[in-house]
mmCIF file of C-alpha atoms in Angstrom:
data_model
loop_
_atom_site.group_PDB
_atom_site.id
_atom_site.type_symbol
_atom_site.label_atom_id
_atom_site.label_comp_id
_atom_site.label_asym_id
_atom_site.label_seq_id
_atom_site.Cartn_x
_atom_site.Cartn_y
_atom_site.Cartn_z
ATOM 1 C CA MET A 1 12.242 14.884 11.019
ATOM 2 C CA THR A 2 12.194 18.626 10.305
ATOM 3 C CA SER A 3 9.263 20.593 11.682
ATOM 4 C CA LEU A 4 7.406 23.129 9.548
ATOM 5 C CA ASP A 5 6.884 25.367 12.553
ATOM 6 C CA SER A 6 10.156 27.219 13.022
ATOM 7 C CA ALA A 7 9.427 30.860 13.843
ATOM 8 C CA ASN A 8 5.690 30.425 13.351
ATOM 9 C CA GLY A 9 2.914 32.352 14.963
ATOM 10 C CA PRO A 10 0.058 30.951 17.065
ATOM 11 C CA ALA A 11 -1.654 27.766 15.969
ATOM 12 C CA ALA A 12 -4.610 28.216 13.667
ATOM 13 C CA THR A 13 -6.725 26.044 11.448
ATOM 14 C CA SER A 14 -6.462 26.388 7.680
ATOM 15 C CA GLY A 15 -8.684 28.966 6.037
ATOM 16 C CA ALA A 16 -9.297 26.690 3.051
ATOM 17 C CA ALA A 17 -12.649 25.012 2.656
ATOM 18 C CA PRO A 18 -12.581 21.340 3.669
ATOM 19 C CA ALA A 19 -11.909 18.989 0.770
ATOM 20 C CA PRO A 20 -14.617 16.488 -0.130
ATOM 21 C CA ALA A 21 -14.369 13.183 1.713
ATOM 22 C CA PRO A 22 -13.001 10.332 -0.398
ATOM 23 C CA THR A 23 -15.675 8.224 -2.038
ATOM 24 C CA ARG A 24 -13.591 5.093 -2.603
ATOM 25 C CA GLU A 25 -13.785 2.544 0.198
ATOM 26 C CA ARG A 26 -10.630 2.323 2.291
ATOM 27 C CA PRO A 27 -9.165 -0.857 3.822
ATOM 28 C CA ASP A 28 -10.002 -1.473 7.471
ATOM 29 C CA ILE A 29 -6.954 -0.641 9.599
ATOM 30 C CA GLY A 30 -8.682 -0.329 12.966
ATOM 31 C CA GLU A 31 -6.930 -3.340 14.488
ATOM 32 C CA LEU A 32 -3.442 -2.534 13.191
ATOM 33 C CA VAL A 33 -0.734 -1.311 15.563
ATOM 34 C CA VAL A 34 1.087 1.837 14.464
ATOM 35 C CA GLY A 35 4.632 2.412 15.670
ATOM 36 C CA VAL A 36 6.226 5.856 15.539
ATOM 37 C CA LEU A 37 10.019 5.855 15.547
ATOM 38 C CA GLY A 38 11.009 9.305 16.712
ATOM 39 C CA GLY A 39 7.816 9.442 18.729
ATOM 40 C CA THR A 40 9.352 11.640 21.410
ATOM 41 C CA GLY A 41 10.075 14.426 18.892
ATOM 42 C CA ASP A 42 7.513 17.077 17.992
ATOM 43 C CA GLN A 43 6.313 15.596 14.697
ATOM 44 C CA GLY A 44 6.291 11.996 15.869
ATOM 45 C CA ARG A 45 4.595 12.910 19.124
ATOM 46 C CA GLY A 46 1.960 14.886 17.243
ATOM 47 C CA LEU A 47 1.198 12.025 14.865
ATOM 48 C CA ALA A 48 1.040 9.567 17.766
ATOM 49 C CA TYR A 49 -1.398 11.835 19.613
ATOM 50 C CA ARG A 50 -3.708 12.305 16.620
ATOM 51 C CA LEU A 51 -3.783 8.630 15.662
ATOM 52 C CA ALA A 52 -4.357 7.480 19.232
ATOM 53 C CA LYS A 53 -7.106 10.062 19.670
ATOM 54 C CA ALA A 54 -8.749 8.576 16.566
ATOM 55 C CA GLY A 55 -8.699 5.130 18.209
ATOM 56 C CA GLN A 56 -5.593 3.624 16.610
ATOM 57 C CA GLN A 57 -3.288 1.444 18.716
ATOM 58 C CA VAL A 58 -0.012 3.379 18.929
ATOM 59 C CA VAL A 59 3.482 2.597 20.218
ATOM 60 C CA ILE A 60 6.111 5.329 20.271
ATOM 61 C CA GLY A 61 9.765 4.429 20.000
ATOM 62 C CA SER A 62 12.982 6.049 21.115
ATOM 63 C CA ARG A 63 16.576 4.976 21.640
ATOM 64 C CA SER A 64 15.688 5.089 25.330
ATOM 65 C CA ALA A 65 12.750 2.918 26.388
ATOM 66 C CA GLU A 66 12.417 4.988 29.551
ATOM 67 C CA ARG A 67 12.112 8.211 27.572
ATOM 68 C CA ALA A 68 9.525 6.633 25.281
ATOM 69 C CA GLU A 69 7.484 5.329 28.211
ATOM 70 C CA LEU A 70 7.503 8.771 29.839
ATOM 71 C CA ALA A 71 6.335 10.440 26.619
ATOM 72 C CA ALA A 72 3.618 7.794 26.186
ATOM 73 C CA ALA A 73 2.372 8.358 29.730
ATOM 74 C CA GLU A 74 2.167 12.099 29.050
ATOM 75 C CA LEU A 75 0.106 11.491 25.903
ATOM 76 C CA GLY A 76 -2.260 8.988 27.521
ATOM 77 C CA LEU A 77 -4.954 7.640 25.163
ATOM 78 C CA GLY A 78 -3.555 4.115 25.539
ATOM 79 C CA VAL A 79 -0.253 5.009 23.847
ATOM 80 C CA ARG A 80 2.627 2.719 24.818
ATOM 81 C CA GLY A 81 6.346 3.454 24.786
ATOM 82 C CA ALA A 82 9.297 1.169 24.022
ATOM 83 C CA ASP A 83 12.761 1.239 22.552
ATOM 84 C CA ASN A 84 13.008 1.470 18.768
ATOM 85 C CA ALA A 85 13.612 -2.236 18.147
ATOM 86 C CA ARG A 86 10.655 -3.364 20.238
ATOM 87 C CA THR A 87 8.426 -0.708 18.680
ATOM 88 C CA ALA A 88 9.321 -1.983 15.208
ATOM 89 C CA ARG A 89 8.694 -5.622 16.174
ATOM 90 C CA GLU A 90 5.315 -4.955 17.775
ATOM 91 C CA SER A 91 3.889 -2.736 15.025
ATOM 92 C CA ASP A 92 2.159 -3.470 11.725
ATOM 93 C CA ILE A 93 2.761 -0.003 10.272
ATOM 94 C CA VAL A 94 5.862 1.940 11.297
ATOM 95 C CA ILE A 95 6.195 5.706 10.786
ATOM 96 C CA ILE A 96 9.767 7.023 10.556
ATOM 97 C CA ALA A 97 9.844 10.527 12.075
ATOM 98 C CA VAL A 98 13.482 10.896 13.103
ATOM 99 C CA PRO A 99 15.967 13.674 12.227
ATOM 100 C CA TRP A 100 17.558 13.275 8.808
ATOM 101 C CA ASP A 101 21.083 12.976 10.202
ATOM 102 C CA GLY A 102 20.132 9.795 12.075
ATOM 103 C CA HIS A 103 17.848 8.316 9.417
ATOM 104 C CA GLY A 104 20.211 5.939 7.636
ATOM 105 C CA GLU A 105 21.865 4.518 10.734
ATOM 106 C CA LEU A 106 18.525 3.883 12.455
ATOM 107 C CA LEU A 107 17.056 1.998 9.517
ATOM 108 C CA LYS A 108 20.212 -0.008 8.897
ATOM 109 C CA ASN A 109 20.108 -1.212 12.502
ATOM 110 C CA LEU A 110 16.400 -2.102 12.356
ATOM 111 C CA ALA A 111 16.251 -3.902 9.003
ATOM 112 C CA THR A 112 15.451 -7.238 10.647
ATOM 113 C CA GLU A 113 12.730 -5.846 12.936
ATOM 114 C CA LEU A 114 11.131 -3.913 10.047
ATOM 115 C CA ALA A 115 11.079 -6.841 7.610
ATOM 116 C CA GLY A 116 7.557 -7.431 6.310
ATOM 117 C CA LYS A 117 6.233 -4.198 7.824
ATOM 118 C CA ILE A 118 4.702 -1.219 6.044
ATOM 119 C CA VAL A 119 7.189 1.584 6.636
ATOM 120 C CA VAL A 120 5.994 5.178 6.238
ATOM 121 C CA ASP A 121 8.920 7.563 5.834
ATOM 122 C CA CYS A 122 8.108 11.209 6.617
ATOM 123 C CA VAL A 123 11.672 12.503 6.923
ATOM 124 C CA ASN A 124 12.626 15.707 5.099
ATOM 125 C CA PRO A 125 16.351 16.061 4.243
ATOM 126 C CA LEU A 126 16.915 19.797 4.729
ATOM 127 C CA GLY A 127 19.786 22.121 5.448
ATOM 128 C CA PHE A 128 19.627 25.562 7.038
ATOM 129 C CA ASP A 129 21.709 28.685 6.611
ATOM 130 C CA LYS A 130 21.219 32.450 6.983
ATOM 131 C CA GLN A 131 18.836 32.433 4.027
ATOM 132 C CA GLY A 132 16.613 29.787 5.578
ATOM 133 C CA ALA A 133 15.776 26.178 4.770
ATOM 134 C CA TYR A 134 16.910 24.434 1.592
ATOM 135 C CA ALA A 135 16.560 20.906 0.253
ATOM 136 C CA LEU A 136 19.339 18.336 0.401
ATOM 137 C CA THR A 137 19.613 15.543 -2.163
ATOM 138 C CA PRO A 138 20.508 12.162 -0.645
ATOM 139 C CA GLU A 139 22.708 9.849 -2.701
ATOM 140 C CA GLU A 140 19.727 7.544 -3.230
ATOM 141 C CA GLY A 141 17.550 10.452 -4.426
ATOM 142 C CA SER A 142 15.370 10.958 -1.349
ATOM 143 C CA ALA A 143 14.945 9.851 2.253
ATOM 144 C CA ALA A 144 12.233 7.418 1.143
ATOM 145 C CA GLN A 145 14.485 5.877 -1.495
ATOM 146 C CA GLN A 146 17.248 5.539 1.079
ATOM 147 C CA ALA A 147 14.759 3.716 3.309
ATOM 148 C CA ALA A 148 13.808 1.385 0.471
ATOM 149 C CA ALA A 149 17.477 0.625 -0.228
ATOM 150 C CA LEU A 150 18.192 -0.138 3.430
ATOM 151 C CA LEU A 151 14.956 -2.095 3.993
ATOM 152 C CA PRO A 152 14.641 -4.474 1.020
ATOM 153 C CA ASP A 153 12.240 -6.734 2.924
ATOM 154 C CA SER A 154 9.898 -3.922 4.003
ATOM 155 C CA ARG A 155 7.003 -2.268 2.147
ATOM 156 C CA VAL A 156 8.300 1.311 2.056
ATOM 157 C CA THR A 157 6.010 4.279 1.455
ATOM 158 C CA ALA A 158 6.348 8.020 2.024
ATOM 159 C CA ALA A 159 3.753 10.336 3.627
ATOM 160 C CA PHE A 160 3.029 12.938 6.356
ATOM 161 C CA HIS A 161 5.770 15.352 5.219
ATOM 162 C CA HIS A 162 3.786 18.585 5.213
ATOM 163 C CA LEU A 163 2.084 18.598 8.614
ATOM 164 C CA SER A 164 2.499 21.208 11.313
ATOM 165 C CA ALA A 165 3.729 19.735 14.585
ATOM 166 C CA VAL A 166 2.077 22.657 16.391
ATOM 167 C CA LEU A 167 -1.347 21.822 14.975
ATOM 168 C CA LEU A 168 -0.881 18.095 15.519
ATOM 169 C CA GLN A 169 -0.150 18.602 19.212
ATOM 170 C CA ASP A 170 -2.786 21.252 19.936
ATOM 171 C CA PRO A 171 -5.688 19.565 21.827
ATOM 172 C CA SER A 172 -7.975 22.535 21.147
ATOM 173 C CA ILE A 173 -7.970 21.760 17.409
ATOM 174 C CA ASP A 174 -10.360 18.984 16.431
ATOM 175 C CA SER A 175 -9.825 18.950 12.661
ATOM 176 C CA ILE A 176 -6.673 19.588 10.624
ATOM 177 C CA ASP A 177 -7.793 20.481 7.120
ATOM 178 C CA THR A 178 -5.000 19.304 4.865
ATOM 179 C CA ASP A 179 -4.141 16.656 2.308
ATOM 180 C CA VAL A 180 -1.427 14.049 2.882
ATOM 181 C CA LEU A 181 0.567 13.076 -0.206
ATOM 182 C CA VAL A 182 1.251 9.329 -0.193
ATOM 183 C CA LEU A 183 3.931 7.744 -2.390
ATOM 184 C CA GLY A 184 4.915 4.160 -2.922
ATOM 185 C CA ASP A 185 5.439 1.375 -5.432
ATOM 186 C CA GLU A 186 2.771 -1.010 -4.102
ATOM 187 C CA ARG A 187 -0.919 -0.117 -4.395
ATOM 188 C CA ALA A 188 -2.022 -2.171 -1.375
ATOM 189 C CA ALA A 189 0.535 -0.412 0.843
ATOM 190 C CA THR A 190 -0.340 3.113 -0.323
ATOM 191 C CA ASP A 191 -4.054 2.341 0.140
ATOM 192 C CA LEU A 192 -3.364 1.417 3.777
ATOM 193 C CA VAL A 193 -1.359 4.597 4.360
ATOM 194 C CA GLN A 194 -4.103 6.717 2.786
ATOM 195 C CA ALA A 195 -6.543 5.055 5.176
ATOM 196 C CA LEU A 196 -4.199 5.818 8.079
ATOM 197 C CA ALA A 197 -4.027 9.496 7.145
ATOM 198 C CA GLU A 198 -7.804 9.643 7.025
ATOM 199 C CA ARG A 199 -8.091 8.410 10.594
ATOM 200 C CA ILE A 200 -7.218 12.003 11.521
ATOM 201 C CA PRO A 201 -10.260 14.310 11.128
ATOM 202 C CA GLY A 202 -9.877 16.797 8.279
ATOM 203 C CA MET A 203 -7.092 14.915 6.527
ATOM 204 C CA ARG A 204 -7.310 13.186 3.176
ATOM 205 C CA GLY A 205 -4.776 10.742 1.767
ATOM 206 C CA ILE A 206 -3.848 11.457 -1.858
ATOM 207 C CA TYR A 207 -1.747 9.074 -3.946
ATOM 208 C CA ALA A 208 1.106 11.160 -5.408
ATOM 209 C CA GLY A 209 3.267 8.720 -7.349
ATOM 210 C CA ARG A 210 6.002 6.183 -6.925
ATOM 211 C CA LEU A 211 8.916 6.469 -4.523
ATOM 212 C CA ARG A 212 11.123 7.868 -7.277
ATOM 213 C CA ASN A 213 9.012 11.048 -6.978
ATOM 214 C CA ALA A 214 9.589 11.454 -3.235
ATOM 215 C CA HIS A 215 12.422 13.981 -3.494
ATOM 216 C CA GLN A 216 10.264 16.873 -4.642
ATOM 217 C CA VAL A 217 7.629 16.084 -2.008
ATOM 218 C CA GLU A 218 10.266 16.064 0.740
ATOM 219 C CA SER A 219 11.872 19.232 -0.662
ATOM 220 C CA LEU A 220 8.600 21.189 -0.687
ATOM 221 C CA VAL A 221 8.866 21.434 3.090
ATOM 222 C CA ALA A 222 11.587 24.071 2.601
ATOM 223 C CA ASN A 223 9.059 26.203 0.724
ATOM 224 C CA LEU A 224 6.394 25.690 3.379
ATOM 225 C CA ILE A 225 8.827 26.752 6.101
ATOM 226 C CA SER A 226 9.386 29.977 4.149
ATOM 227 C CA VAL A 227 5.614 30.482 3.838
ATOM 228 C CA ASN A 228 5.160 29.923 7.552
ATOM 229 C CA ARG A 229 7.894 32.343 8.531
ATOM 230 C CA ARG A 230 6.657 35.098 6.248
ATOM 231 C CA TYR A 231 2.971 34.799 7.140
ATOM 232 C CA LYS A 232 3.263 33.481 10.696
ATOM 233 C CA ALA A 233 1.134 30.520 9.664
ATOM 234 C CA HIS A 234 0.968 26.738 9.830
ATOM 235 C CA ALA A 235 0.461 26.117 6.136
ATOM 236 C CA GLY A 236 -0.563 22.785 4.662
ATOM 237 C CA LEU A 237 -1.552 21.500 1.225
ATOM 238 C CA ARG A 238 -4.848 20.957 -0.559
ATOM 239 C CA ILE A 239 -5.066 19.167 -3.907
ATOM 240 C CA THR A 240 -7.891 20.565 -6.043
ATOM 241 C CA ASP A 241 -10.315 18.720 -8.347
ATOM 242 C CA VAL A 242 -9.720 15.285 -6.777
ATOM 243 C CA ARG A 243 -12.877 13.648 -5.449
ATOM 244 C CA ASP A 244 -12.358 9.896 -5.695
ATOM 245 C CA ALA A 245 -9.066 9.899 -3.798
#
């Protein structure tokens, strides 16, 4: 997982006016367990914190169970820690928030544990050079499409790409005013992920197309990193003129 916050200034809430709350009824996900693979990294830890604070049951995973348990204890809020395989087995929805260079190997090794689960891929394949961040194009087309190819028995979606790890982890910020683009090929799965995004105050889940459209969503993070560096910000996205999300 690549953070948006490289070389950013101090955390601040978005200056945009809050988007209208969705009017369509969301599925009830209150009893579902959310696993975060890569939960000891900045983005995964931030998502785990926000979801647990909203009352979701959360397990964070790492290659080291001990490291995951330590991170969970630091977060509190009932968060549990386990190794990646156990996290996948014990969760209903599993967020993939690992670095791109370990993405394929991790999923290949967890295909059995992730079978039947809703998998939410938020990995951004990016490279960096002296000119800054730039998008990479995986052989499959995107990180999400790679996940779908490696996890044929899972319900793969893509979401949470454009969130600031700094804002997610800042306990002084109550609301993060941004939209979360959700992609996937199954309506029931994307509805659940939209509902998950909206557990976090200020966020709205917006359906943004099928998995074949994930590449440009993942790639946009390179542009947001450039915005953040230039303006010392923690930029997010708002989709205009959408009320019944």
